[in-house]
Amino acid sequence: MSNRKDALVPGAEKKLDKFKEEVAQELKIDIPQGNKDKLWGKIPAEKCGEVGGSMIKKMVENYEKSLVNKK
């Protein structure tokens, strides 16, 4: 697996960035204003991990819901 930041689905980067910002807001994590890619580096790793973990949890939950709704 690649360590690149690129999304697995081409064109999904902007939506994933928006999702990341929404999750950070829900967790009350302040994102500095400006170039978002560079400013995420100023947020502690613990907080970034919390955002990433919450994103994965929400994605899995949505996928599980889609499986249930397919029946």
XYZ file of C-alpha atoms in Angstrom:
71
model
C 0.000 0.000 0.000
C 1.186 3.493 -0.767
C 1.985 6.151 1.823
C 0.783 8.898 -0.491
C -1.889 11.341 0.573
C -3.790 10.760 -2.678
C -7.287 9.333 -2.381
C -7.867 5.823 -3.689
C -10.689 7.143 -5.855
C -9.520 9.857 -8.247
C -11.247 13.178 -7.610
C -12.251 12.397 -4.018
C -9.514 14.544 -2.424
C -11.613 17.716 -2.068
C -14.553 15.870 -0.531
C -12.255 14.038 1.889
C -10.651 17.339 2.907
C -14.105 18.823 3.537
C -15.071 15.714 5.533
C -11.866 16.043 7.580
C -12.697 19.670 8.404
C -16.286 18.741 9.382
C -15.064 15.996 11.718
C -12.494 18.362 13.257
C -15.267 20.896 13.912
C -17.430 18.201 15.560
C -14.484 17.333 17.810
C -13.951 21.042 18.542
C -10.450 21.028 17.051
C -9.459 24.437 15.738
C -7.866 24.380 12.305
C -5.710 27.440 11.615
C -6.955 29.572 8.723
C -5.031 29.663 5.472
C -3.545 26.845 3.407
C -5.156 23.836 5.097
C -2.577 21.285 3.880
C 0.336 23.132 5.462
C -1.485 24.190 8.640
C -2.553 20.663 9.637
C 1.122 20.215 10.525
C 0.636 22.657 13.417
C -2.004 20.444 15.040
C -0.675 17.830 17.518
C -0.487 14.258 16.216
C -2.908 13.100 18.910
C -5.608 15.453 17.598
C -4.913 14.518 13.958
C -5.238 10.854 14.924
C -8.520 11.577 16.641
C -9.826 13.211 13.450
C -8.607 10.335 11.258
C -10.030 7.700 13.587
C -13.400 9.438 13.693
C -13.416 9.694 9.902
C -12.785 5.949 9.554
C -15.470 5.140 12.139
C -18.030 7.247 10.232
C -17.027 5.716 6.867
C -17.375 2.159 8.206
C -20.709 3.023 9.815
C -22.031 4.457 6.529
C -20.825 1.411 4.603
C -22.472 -0.951 7.086
C -25.732 1.019 6.750
C -25.523 0.727 2.958
C -25.122 -3.063 3.296
C -28.217 -3.302 5.494
C -30.240 -1.116 3.115
C -29.329 -3.298 0.092
C -31.384 -6.219 1.424
